[in-house]
Short mmCIF file of C-alpha atoms in Angstrom, two decimals:
data_model
loop_
_atom_site.label_atom_id
_atom_site.label_comp_id
_atom_site.label_asym_id
_atom_site.label_seq_id
_atom_site.Cartn_x
_atom_site.Cartn_y
_atom_site.Cartn_z
CA MET A 10 -31.05 -23.52 58.43
CA ILE A 11 -32.33 -21.66 55.36
CA LYS A 12 -35.72 -20.10 55.82
CA ARG A 13 -38.51 -20.66 53.28
CA GLY A 14 -38.33 -17.06 51.97
CA GLU A 15 -34.60 -17.32 51.46
CA LYS A 16 -35.10 -20.56 49.48
CA TYR A 17 -37.51 -18.80 47.11
CA PHE A 18 -35.03 -15.96 46.70
CA ILE A 19 -32.22 -18.41 45.80
CA TYR A 20 -34.55 -20.19 43.37
CA LEU A 21 -35.35 -16.87 41.70
CA ILE A 22 -31.67 -16.03 41.32
CA ILE A 23 -30.92 -19.47 39.82
CA LEU A 24 -33.90 -19.10 37.49
CA PHE A 25 -32.80 -15.60 36.42
CA PHE A 26 -29.24 -16.61 35.60
CA SER A 27 -30.43 -19.80 33.89
CA GLY A 28 -32.63 -17.69 31.65
CA LEU A 29 -29.81 -15.29 31.01
CA PHE A 30 -27.55 -18.18 30.02
CA LEU A 31 -30.17 -19.62 27.65
CA PHE A 32 -30.66 -16.20 26.04
CA TRP A 33 -26.91 -15.83 25.52
CA PHE A 34 -26.61 -19.38 24.22
CA LEU A 35 -29.50 -19.21 21.75
CA HIS A 36 -29.19 -15.58 20.61
CA ASN A 37 -27.53 -14.99 17.19
CA PRO A 38 -26.14 -11.44 17.30
CA VAL A 39 -25.27 -11.41 13.57
CA ARG A 40 -28.54 -12.81 12.19
CA SER A 41 -29.38 -9.40 10.70
CA PHE A 42 -26.01 -9.11 8.97
CA ALA A 43 -25.91 -9.44 5.17
CA GLU A 44 -22.98 -11.19 3.59
CA SER A 45 -20.85 -8.86 1.50
CA VAL A 46 -20.34 -10.56 -1.83
CA PRO A 47 -18.90 -9.33 -5.08
CA GLY A 48 -21.46 -7.48 -7.13
CA LEU A 49 -23.52 -5.93 -4.31
CA ASP A 50 -21.67 -2.64 -4.70
CA ASN A 51 -22.26 -2.64 -8.47
CA ARG A 52 -18.59 -3.27 -9.08
CA PRO A 53 -17.22 -6.16 -11.14
CA VAL A 54 -18.45 -9.46 -9.69
CA LYS A 55 -15.25 -11.31 -10.36
CA ALA A 56 -12.24 -11.25 -12.55
CA THR A 57 -12.04 -13.72 -15.39
CA ARG A 58 -9.18 -13.84 -17.80
CA GLY A 59 -10.27 -15.35 -21.08
CA ASP A 60 -8.42 -14.56 -24.29
CA SER A 61 -10.71 -11.80 -25.49
CA THR A 62 -8.45 -8.86 -24.66
CA ILE A 63 -7.40 -6.94 -27.76
CA ILE A 64 -4.41 -4.99 -26.54
CA GLY A 65 -4.55 -1.33 -27.52
CA GLU A 66 -7.95 -1.48 -29.26
CA PHE A 67 -9.28 1.82 -27.85
CA PHE A 68 -7.76 5.17 -28.67
CA ASN A 69 -8.73 8.80 -28.17
CA ARG A 70 -6.79 11.82 -29.33
CA LEU A 71 -7.88 14.48 -26.89
CA ASP A 72 -5.77 17.54 -27.58
CA SER A 73 -3.61 18.46 -30.54
CA THR A 74 -3.21 22.15 -29.80
CA THR A 75 -1.11 22.08 -26.63
CA ALA A 76 2.51 22.77 -27.57
CA ILE A 77 5.07 20.54 -25.85
CA THR A 78 8.23 22.55 -26.22
CA GLY A 79 11.11 23.79 -24.14
CA LEU A 80 11.25 20.91 -21.69
CA SER A 81 14.05 18.35 -21.80
CA GLY A 82 13.79 16.69 -18.41
CA GLN A 83 13.50 12.91 -18.39
CA TRP A 84 12.43 10.34 -15.85
CA PRO A 85 11.98 7.65 -18.50
CA ASN A 86 11.31 4.58 -16.38
CA PHE A 87 11.03 3.40 -12.80
CA ARG A 88 13.75 4.96 -10.57
CA GLY A 89 14.80 7.39 -13.31
CA LYS A 90 17.32 7.36 -16.12
CA ASN A 91 20.01 5.52 -14.12
CA PHE A 92 17.61 3.28 -12.16
CA ASP A 93 18.88 4.75 -8.88
CA ASN A 94 16.19 7.23 -7.73
CA ILE A 95 18.64 10.13 -7.84
CA TYR A 96 17.61 13.34 -9.63
CA ARG A 97 20.55 14.92 -11.46
CA GLU A 98 19.19 17.89 -13.39
CA ASN A 99 20.97 21.13 -12.57
CA ILE A 100 17.90 22.77 -11.07
CA ARG A 101 17.83 24.15 -7.54
CA LEU A 102 14.94 22.78 -5.51
CA ILE A 103 13.11 24.10 -2.46
CA ASP A 104 14.40 23.49 1.08
CA LYS A 105 11.03 24.35 2.58
CA TRP A 106 7.47 24.27 1.38
CA PRO A 107 6.00 27.71 0.55
CA SER A 108 4.18 29.34 3.42
CA GLU A 109 0.97 29.31 1.37
CA GLY A 110 1.38 25.57 0.75
CA PRO A 111 2.83 23.36 -2.03
CA ARG A 112 2.50 24.82 -5.55
CA ILE A 113 0.21 22.22 -7.11
CA LEU A 114 0.27 22.55 -10.91
CA TRP A 115 -2.40 19.96 -11.67
CA GLU A 116 -4.04 16.88 -10.27
CA LYS A 117 -5.86 13.81 -11.65
CA ASP A 118 -8.29 11.32 -10.17
CA LEU A 119 -7.09 7.80 -10.93
CA GLY A 120 -8.31 4.27 -10.37
CA GLU A 121 -7.36 2.76 -7.05
CA GLY A 122 -3.75 1.63 -7.23
CA HIS A 123 -0.09 2.55 -7.11
CA ALA A 124 0.88 2.93 -10.77
CA ALA A 125 3.24 5.86 -11.22
CA ALA A 126 4.45 8.19 -13.93
CA ALA A 127 7.30 8.29 -16.41
CA ILE A 128 8.30 11.64 -17.94
CA PHE A 129 10.00 12.41 -21.24
CA ASN A 130 10.56 15.86 -22.74
CA GLY A 131 7.41 17.46 -21.35
CA ARG A 132 5.09 14.45 -21.62
CA VAL A 133 3.84 12.34 -18.71
CA TYR A 134 2.78 8.70 -19.16
CA VAL A 135 0.65 6.74 -16.66
CA LEU A 136 -0.98 3.32 -17.06
CA ASP A 137 -4.19 3.56 -15.04
CA TYR A 138 -7.11 1.17 -14.52
CA ASP A 139 -10.61 2.48 -15.22
CA GLU A 140 -12.79 0.42 -12.90
CA ARG A 141 -16.07 1.60 -14.45
CA LYS A 142 -15.07 0.63 -17.99
CA GLU A 143 -12.95 -2.33 -16.83
CA ARG A 144 -10.08 -1.11 -18.92
CA ASP A 145 -6.30 -0.54 -18.68
CA ILE A 146 -5.69 2.97 -20.03
CA LEU A 147 -2.36 4.57 -20.90
CA HIS A 148 -2.71 8.34 -20.44
CA CYS A 149 -0.36 10.90 -21.99
CA TYR A 150 -0.46 14.30 -20.27
CA ALA A 151 1.37 17.59 -20.75
CA LEU A 152 3.79 18.01 -17.86
CA THR A 153 3.25 21.72 -17.36
CA ASN A 154 -0.55 21.83 -17.04
CA GLY A 155 -1.85 18.24 -17.07
CA THR A 156 -3.72 18.55 -20.36
CA GLU A 157 -4.48 15.05 -21.56
CA LEU A 158 -3.09 14.63 -25.07
CA TRP A 159 -4.21 11.09 -25.82
CA ARG A 160 -5.17 7.80 -24.23
CA ARG A 161 -5.01 4.22 -25.39
CA GLY A 162 -6.46 1.18 -23.66
CA TYR A 163 -7.98 -2.26 -23.76
CA ASN A 164 -10.61 -4.20 -21.88
CA VAL A 165 -9.46 -6.42 -19.04
CA LYS A 166 -11.28 -7.59 -15.93
CA ILE A 167 -9.64 -6.96 -12.59
CA LYS A 168 -10.90 -7.18 -9.04
CA ARG A 169 -9.61 -5.07 -6.19
CA ASN A 170 -6.51 -6.59 -4.74
CA HIS A 171 -4.54 -4.05 -2.69
CA GLY A 172 -5.02 -1.65 -5.59
CA MET A 173 -5.49 -2.49 -9.23
CA SER A 174 -2.51 -0.84 -10.93
CA ARG A 175 1.12 -0.70 -9.86
CA THR A 176 3.56 -0.37 -12.76
CA ILE A 177 5.47 2.46 -14.49
CA PRO A 178 5.86 2.79 -18.27
CA ALA A 179 9.23 2.91 -20.01
CA VAL A 180 9.55 5.69 -22.59
CA ASN A 181 12.11 7.14 -24.98
CA GLU A 182 11.91 9.57 -27.91
CA LYS A 183 10.09 7.02 -30.07
CA TYR A 184 8.25 4.45 -27.96
CA VAL A 185 6.37 3.94 -24.72
CA VAL A 186 6.03 0.41 -23.31
CA THR A 187 3.67 -0.70 -20.53
CA ILE A 188 2.85 -3.85 -18.58
CA GLY A 189 -0.69 -4.08 -17.27
CA PRO A 190 -1.89 -5.76 -14.06
CA ARG A 191 -2.66 -9.00 -15.90
CA CYS A 192 0.61 -9.24 -17.83
CA HIS A 193 -0.48 -7.48 -21.04
CA VAL A 194 2.49 -5.72 -22.66
CA MET A 195 1.70 -2.78 -24.96
CA CYS A 196 3.99 -0.62 -27.10
CA CYS A 197 2.88 2.70 -28.63
CA ASP A 198 4.40 5.61 -30.46
CA ALA A 199 5.42 7.95 -27.66
CA ILE A 200 4.25 11.09 -29.48
CA THR A 201 1.14 10.08 -31.40
CA GLY A 202 -0.04 7.13 -29.31
CA ASP A 203 -0.25 4.91 -32.41
CA LEU A 204 -0.24 1.25 -31.44
CA LYS A 205 2.88 -0.72 -32.32
CA TRP A 206 2.12 -4.12 -30.85
CA GLY A 207 0.82 -6.03 -27.84
CA ILE A 208 1.78 -9.29 -26.12
CA ASP A 209 -0.22 -11.34 -23.63
CA LEU A 210 2.50 -12.92 -21.47
CA VAL A 211 0.13 -15.41 -19.87
CA ARG A 212 -1.52 -16.60 -23.06
CA ASP A 213 1.54 -16.49 -25.33
CA TYR A 214 4.44 -17.24 -22.98
CA ASN A 215 2.89 -19.22 -20.15
CA ALA A 216 3.67 -16.56 -17.55
CA SER A 217 1.88 -16.64 -14.18
CA GLU A 218 0.15 -13.54 -12.84
CA PRO A 219 1.88 -12.61 -9.57
CA LEU A 220 -0.07 -12.33 -6.34
CA TRP A 221 -1.77 -8.88 -6.31
CA TYR A 222 -1.19 -8.63 -10.09
CA THR A 223 1.85 -7.38 -11.99
CA GLY A 224 4.28 -5.02 -10.28
CA GLN A 225 7.15 -5.40 -12.75
CA CYS A 226 8.00 -2.22 -14.64
CA PRO A 227 9.35 -2.69 -18.19
CA ILE A 228 12.64 -1.24 -19.34
CA MET A 229 13.95 -0.34 -22.79
CA ASP A 230 17.49 -0.91 -23.97
CA GLN A 231 18.32 0.56 -27.39
CA ASN A 232 14.71 0.33 -28.62
CA VAL A 233 14.33 -3.21 -27.32
CA ALA A 234 11.82 -3.81 -24.51
CA VAL A 235 13.28 -6.08 -21.84
CA ILE A 236 10.59 -8.13 -20.12
CA ALA A 237 10.86 -10.69 -17.31
CA VAL A 238 8.42 -13.43 -18.32
CA GLY A 239 8.98 -16.25 -15.87
CA GLY A 240 7.19 -18.71 -18.14
CA LYS A 241 8.46 -20.31 -21.32
CA SER A 242 11.29 -17.79 -21.13
CA LEU A 243 12.96 -16.27 -18.11
CA LEU A 244 13.61 -12.94 -19.84
CA MET A 245 13.11 -11.78 -23.41
CA GLY A 246 13.85 -8.79 -25.60
CA VAL A 247 11.20 -7.42 -27.97
CA ASP A 248 11.95 -5.03 -30.83
CA CYS A 249 9.84 -1.94 -30.14
CA GLU A 250 9.17 -1.15 -33.79
CA THR A 251 8.08 -4.60 -34.97
CA GLY A 252 7.10 -6.52 -31.83
CA LYS A 253 9.45 -9.31 -32.88
CA VAL A 254 11.12 -11.23 -30.05
CA VAL A 255 14.84 -10.77 -30.73
CA TRP A 256 16.26 -12.82 -27.87
CA GLN A 257 15.02 -15.12 -25.13
CA THR A 258 16.59 -16.61 -22.02
CA PRO A 259 15.63 -20.23 -21.32
CA ASN A 260 13.98 -20.95 -18.01
CA PRO A 261 14.95 -24.52 -17.07
CA ASP A 262 14.41 -23.89 -13.34
CA SER A 263 10.87 -22.56 -13.91
CA LEU A 264 11.48 -19.26 -12.13
CA LYS A 265 8.33 -17.15 -11.84
CA MET A 266 7.55 -13.48 -12.31
CA SER A 267 7.87 -11.40 -9.13
CA HIS A 268 6.92 -7.75 -8.45
CA SER A 269 10.59 -6.83 -8.81
CA SER A 270 11.85 -5.20 -12.01
CA VAL A 271 14.85 -5.93 -14.21
CA VAL A 272 17.83 -3.65 -13.54
CA PRO A 273 20.79 -3.21 -15.92
CA MET A 274 24.15 -3.32 -14.15
CA THR A 275 27.82 -3.70 -15.04
CA ILE A 276 29.36 -6.24 -12.70
CA ALA A 277 32.79 -7.85 -12.92
CA GLY A 278 33.29 -6.03 -16.22
CA LYS A 279 30.15 -7.51 -17.78
CA ARG A 280 26.97 -5.62 -18.59
CA MET A 281 23.98 -7.69 -17.50
CA TYR A 282 20.29 -7.58 -16.62
CA VAL A 283 19.78 -8.56 -12.97
CA TYR A 284 16.40 -9.94 -11.98
CA ASN A 285 15.08 -11.18 -8.64
CA ALA A 286 12.51 -13.76 -9.75
CA LEU A 287 10.38 -15.97 -7.55
CA GLY A 288 12.73 -18.88 -7.08
CA GLY A 289 16.07 -17.19 -7.58
CA LEU A 290 18.25 -14.16 -8.29
CA CYS A 291 19.92 -14.20 -11.69
CA GLY A 292 22.10 -12.25 -14.11
CA ILE A 293 21.53 -12.33 -17.89
CA SER A 294 23.97 -10.95 -20.42
CA ALA A 295 23.04 -7.53 -21.87
CA GLU A 296 25.97 -7.47 -24.28
CA GLU A 297 25.49 -7.87 -28.00
CA SER A 298 27.80 -10.87 -28.33
CA ASP A 299 25.70 -13.12 -26.08
CA ARG A 300 22.63 -11.08 -25.13
CA GLY A 301 20.09 -13.22 -23.29
CA ARG A 302 22.58 -15.80 -22.00
CA LEU A 303 22.06 -16.78 -18.37
CA LEU A 304 25.34 -15.91 -16.65
CA TRP A 305 24.64 -16.91 -13.06
CA MET A 306 21.85 -17.73 -10.65
CA THR A 307 21.48 -18.25 -6.92
CA LYS A 308 18.55 -19.60 -4.93
CA ASP A 309 19.99 -18.60 -1.58
CA PHE A 310 17.43 -15.79 -1.14
CA SER A 311 14.02 -16.89 -2.46
CA PRO A 312 11.09 -15.23 -0.66
CA ASN A 313 7.52 -15.89 -1.75
CA VAL A 314 6.86 -12.17 -2.33
CA ILE A 315 9.48 -9.78 -3.76
CA ALA A 316 8.79 -6.14 -4.58
CA PRO A 317 12.11 -4.23 -4.31
CA SER A 318 14.48 -4.53 -7.24
CA PRO A 319 18.13 -5.63 -6.93
CA LEU A 320 20.50 -2.84 -5.92
CA TYR A 321 24.12 -2.64 -7.04
CA VAL A 322 26.24 -1.43 -4.09
CA GLY A 323 29.76 -1.46 -5.58
CA GLN A 324 32.62 -3.97 -5.52
CA ASN A 325 30.60 -6.48 -7.60
CA ARG A 326 28.00 -6.74 -4.83
CA ILE A 327 24.20 -6.88 -5.13
CA PHE A 328 21.83 -6.14 -2.25
CA VAL A 329 18.38 -7.76 -2.35
CA THR A 330 15.57 -7.41 0.14
CA ALA A 331 11.89 -8.25 0.58
CA GLY A 332 9.08 -7.93 3.11
CA TYR A 333 6.83 -10.32 5.03
CA GLY A 334 9.64 -11.61 7.22
CA ALA A 335 12.12 -12.29 4.41
CA GLY A 336 14.78 -9.72 5.39
CA ALA A 337 17.71 -9.21 3.04
CA ALA A 338 20.85 -10.68 1.54
CA LEU A 339 24.09 -9.46 0.00
CA PHE A 340 25.82 -11.31 -2.83
CA ARG A 341 29.16 -10.90 -4.53
CA ILE A 342 29.33 -11.79 -8.24
CA SER A 343 32.60 -13.22 -9.47
CA SER A 344 33.89 -14.14 -12.91
CA ASN A 345 36.58 -16.47 -14.10
CA ARG A 346 37.27 -16.80 -17.82
CA GLY A 347 33.71 -16.07 -18.80
CA SER A 348 32.08 -18.10 -16.04
CA PHE A 349 30.15 -16.24 -13.37
CA GLY A 350 29.07 -17.20 -9.87
CA ALA A 351 27.27 -15.69 -6.86
CA GLU A 352 28.61 -15.88 -3.30
CA THR A 353 26.40 -15.07 -0.31
CA LEU A 354 28.07 -12.48 1.93
CA GLN A 355 25.19 -11.73 4.30
CA LYS A 356 21.66 -12.98 4.89
CA TYR A 357 19.45 -12.01 7.80
CA LYS A 358 15.93 -11.38 9.09
CA PRO A 359 14.36 -7.88 9.05
CA SER A 360 14.93 -7.32 12.77
CA GLU A 361 18.67 -7.92 12.29
CA GLY A 362 19.55 -5.21 9.77
CA MET A 363 18.44 -3.13 6.80
CA ALA A 364 15.36 -4.48 4.97
CA SER A 365 12.60 -3.11 2.76
CA GLU A 366 9.14 -4.39 1.97
CA GLN A 367 8.20 -2.41 -1.13
CA GLN A 368 10.56 0.35 -2.25
CA THR A 369 14.08 -0.24 -3.55
CA PRO A 370 16.74 1.46 -1.35
CA VAL A 371 18.97 4.26 -2.66
CA PHE A 372 22.76 3.83 -3.00
CA LYS A 373 24.79 7.03 -3.03
CA ASP A 374 28.33 7.98 -2.01
CA GLY A 375 29.02 4.47 -0.75
CA PHE A 376 26.00 4.35 1.58
CA VAL A 377 22.53 2.85 1.34
CA PHE A 378 19.35 4.62 2.51
CA ASN A 379 16.06 2.88 3.22
CA ILE A 380 12.75 2.82 5.11
CA GLN A 381 12.66 -0.21 7.39
CA THR A 382 9.94 -2.85 7.17
CA LYS A 383 7.08 -2.97 9.66
CA ASP A 384 8.60 -6.11 11.20
CA ALA A 385 12.03 -4.54 11.74
CA GLY A 386 11.67 -4.33 15.52
CA ALA A 387 12.68 -1.07 17.16
CA THR A 388 13.56 0.58 13.82
CA ARG A 389 10.15 -0.22 12.28
CA ASN A 390 9.31 2.28 9.49
CA GLN A 391 12.28 4.52 10.32
CA PHE A 392 14.49 6.02 7.61
CA VAL A 393 17.97 4.53 8.04
CA CYS A 394 21.48 4.48 6.61
CA ALA A 395 23.94 1.58 6.35
CA SER A 396 27.22 0.73 4.71
CA PRO A 397 27.31 -2.12 2.17
CA ASP A 398 30.21 -3.51 4.20
CA ASP A 399 27.77 -4.57 6.93
CA PHE A 400 24.02 -4.22 6.41
CA ARG A 401 23.40 -5.57 9.90
CA LYS A 402 24.83 -2.38 11.40
CA LEU A 403 22.67 0.72 10.95
CA LEU A 404 24.79 3.88 11.00
CA TRP A 405 21.90 6.16 11.85
CA THR A 406 18.12 6.22 11.94
CA SER A 407 15.50 8.93 11.81
CA PRO A 408 14.19 9.79 15.31
CA ALA A 409 11.58 7.48 16.79
CA GLY A 410 8.96 10.14 16.06
CA GLU A 411 9.91 10.28 12.37
CA ARG A 412 8.52 7.05 10.94
CA PHE A 413 7.20 6.57 7.45
CA GLY A 414 5.49 3.67 5.64
CA LEU A 415 5.52 2.03 2.24
CA GLY A 416 5.85 5.25 0.27
CA PRO A 417 8.75 6.30 -1.98
CA TYR A 418 11.86 8.35 -1.27
CA MET A 419 14.56 9.82 -3.46
CA VAL A 420 17.63 12.06 -3.48
CA ALA A 421 17.35 15.37 -5.32
CA ASP A 422 19.47 18.52 -5.06
CA ASN A 423 21.24 17.20 -1.94
CA LYS A 424 17.98 16.54 -0.17
CA PHE A 425 15.86 13.54 0.64
CA PHE A 426 12.22 13.73 -0.42
CA ILE A 427 10.18 11.14 1.50
CA LEU A 428 6.45 10.45 1.08
CA ASN A 429 4.50 8.84 3.91
CA ASP A 430 1.33 6.77 3.51
CA GLU A 431 -0.95 9.79 4.09
CA GLY A 432 0.52 11.98 1.35
CA GLU A 433 2.89 14.09 3.46
CA VAL A 434 6.27 14.87 1.88
CA THR A 435 9.22 15.36 4.22
CA ILE A 436 12.23 17.29 2.95
CA ALA A 437 15.39 16.26 4.81
CA ARG A 438 18.97 17.34 4.31
CA TYR A 439 21.03 14.75 2.44
CA SER A 440 23.70 13.41 4.77
CA THR A 441 25.62 10.23 5.45
CA LYS A 442 26.01 11.31 9.09
CA LYS A 443 22.51 11.99 10.43
CA PHE A 444 18.83 12.56 9.64
CA GLU A 445 17.81 16.24 9.65
CA VAL A 446 14.30 17.35 8.72
CA LEU A 447 14.05 20.66 6.87
CA ASP A 448 10.29 20.80 6.37
CA LYS A 449 7.20 18.71 5.70
CA ALA A 450 3.75 19.28 4.21
CA ARG A 451 0.70 17.38 3.04
CA VAL A 452 0.92 17.40 -0.76
CA VAL A 453 -1.71 14.90 -1.92
CA GLU A 454 -5.02 13.93 -0.33
CA GLY A 455 -5.80 10.30 0.29
CA GLN A 456 -4.06 7.27 1.73
CA ASP A 457 -1.73 4.43 0.74
CA ALA A 458 0.56 6.85 -1.09
CA TRP A 459 2.92 4.14 -2.28
CA GLY A 460 3.45 4.90 -5.99
CA PRO A 461 7.06 5.90 -6.78
CA PHE A 462 8.06 9.52 -7.47
CA ALA A 463 8.77 10.92 -10.92
CA ILE A 464 10.54 14.23 -11.40
CA ALA A 465 11.70 16.31 -14.37
CA ASP A 466 12.30 20.01 -15.01
CA GLY A 467 11.78 20.68 -11.30
CA MET A 468 8.26 19.25 -11.30
CA LEU A 469 7.54 16.35 -8.95
CA ILE A 470 4.72 13.87 -9.62
CA LEU A 471 3.36 11.76 -6.77
CA ARG A 472 0.13 10.00 -5.92
CA SER A 473 -2.08 8.51 -3.22
CA SER A 474 -4.21 5.45 -3.91
CA LYS A 475 -6.71 7.48 -5.97
CA LYS A 476 -5.20 10.86 -6.82
CA MET A 477 -2.08 12.03 -8.66
CA VAL A 478 -0.62 15.53 -8.37
CA CYS A 479 2.18 17.46 -10.03
CA VAL A 480 3.90 19.98 -7.76
CA ASP A 481 6.44 22.62 -8.67
CA ILE A 482 9.42 22.25 -6.32
CA LYS A 483 11.83 24.61 -8.09
CA ALA A 484 13.43 27.11 -5.74
CA LYS A 485 12.66 30.71 -6.54
CA PRO A 486 15.64 32.74 -7.86
#
């Protein structure tokens, strides 16, 4: 039998826990929280498009005294002159970073993003976004010391979306062409910065802004800008001097613009532009006789997000890959009396073979090199090598302790240069047999160092999300 005192004690315990339950049930632990809404941080409240953008309306000539002479190195568009991320100048590069640290020549603060540089005969071109002025700005710097020579821009509203800039200009001796985050194409004189023309792909050609804004980098082919529209036209060529559209490819299947870029290739004896659009992979004639004609298309690999560009891997084969679970595929292009077709040779998920989320792999000496996606299972973020004969079989990987991220990599002077997300550059010996680290060092402060490399005259340009640096990597005599 329970004594009276024990009853009171039990009642007190029940009362205590009942009160505790009511407190927990009624208490709102986040009632003091303030909702974070656009505008509270004094940044743009929201992005609106409108048709008020006047492409190229602002211009500043900042320096006319700096002499740009004696430099002939060129990295004229994304992935370099041959679109392969291989540096071919006859300049010996460092095997190890200097004991006193990387030789930084200059650095620039940029708007948050991943836009990268193109280099032509001593000039550096970068399309940045100025968040304070709400403006796309094309900067032209001197390669040797970073002196800004001129800038040209235009107003456009953008909100943060995994960075606000992510493209690379295309430049030759006469013109520089850019594509801004919201599909504004601009062409300027490469030396003076004088505006040639501008095109709004959304307003004028019914293009759709890709998720996270434009990632496509323009290319130039004999003074014609080649642009993937994915609207009224699939692709089109624009004369750089006049701005006149000189050819267009119809788009009956309504393919959309992806983050991938157009790559010129010669396949089955035919020169063509290969583009991995949202909705299908296609080849368009780049030859004068029928330039702009759609040669072939396949929808057998159609992810919702595509960043890497198509990669030619020999024997009329094209390797395509994408992130977010898409994996990769290998196609063979065939021709028969002027008719072309695409045959699927391999298609697999990222855990089953080589796959990339953001950067385009490198093909050299019959092998393909890549950083694996984050959903690649045991090889997640490792640097790997495979043969195009079987992308499911990895020939070697970097050690488990040597993992990278979404940053770029390239081959230069028989070495791999690999940038991780935190701005550290690893120098590894180029090999088709194994991965061998020579040295590594932090080169740029910041994070999300995803913008592609540019290199010319032994000077390497790289960036984090908010800072760009130029570092001298020439070996000392």
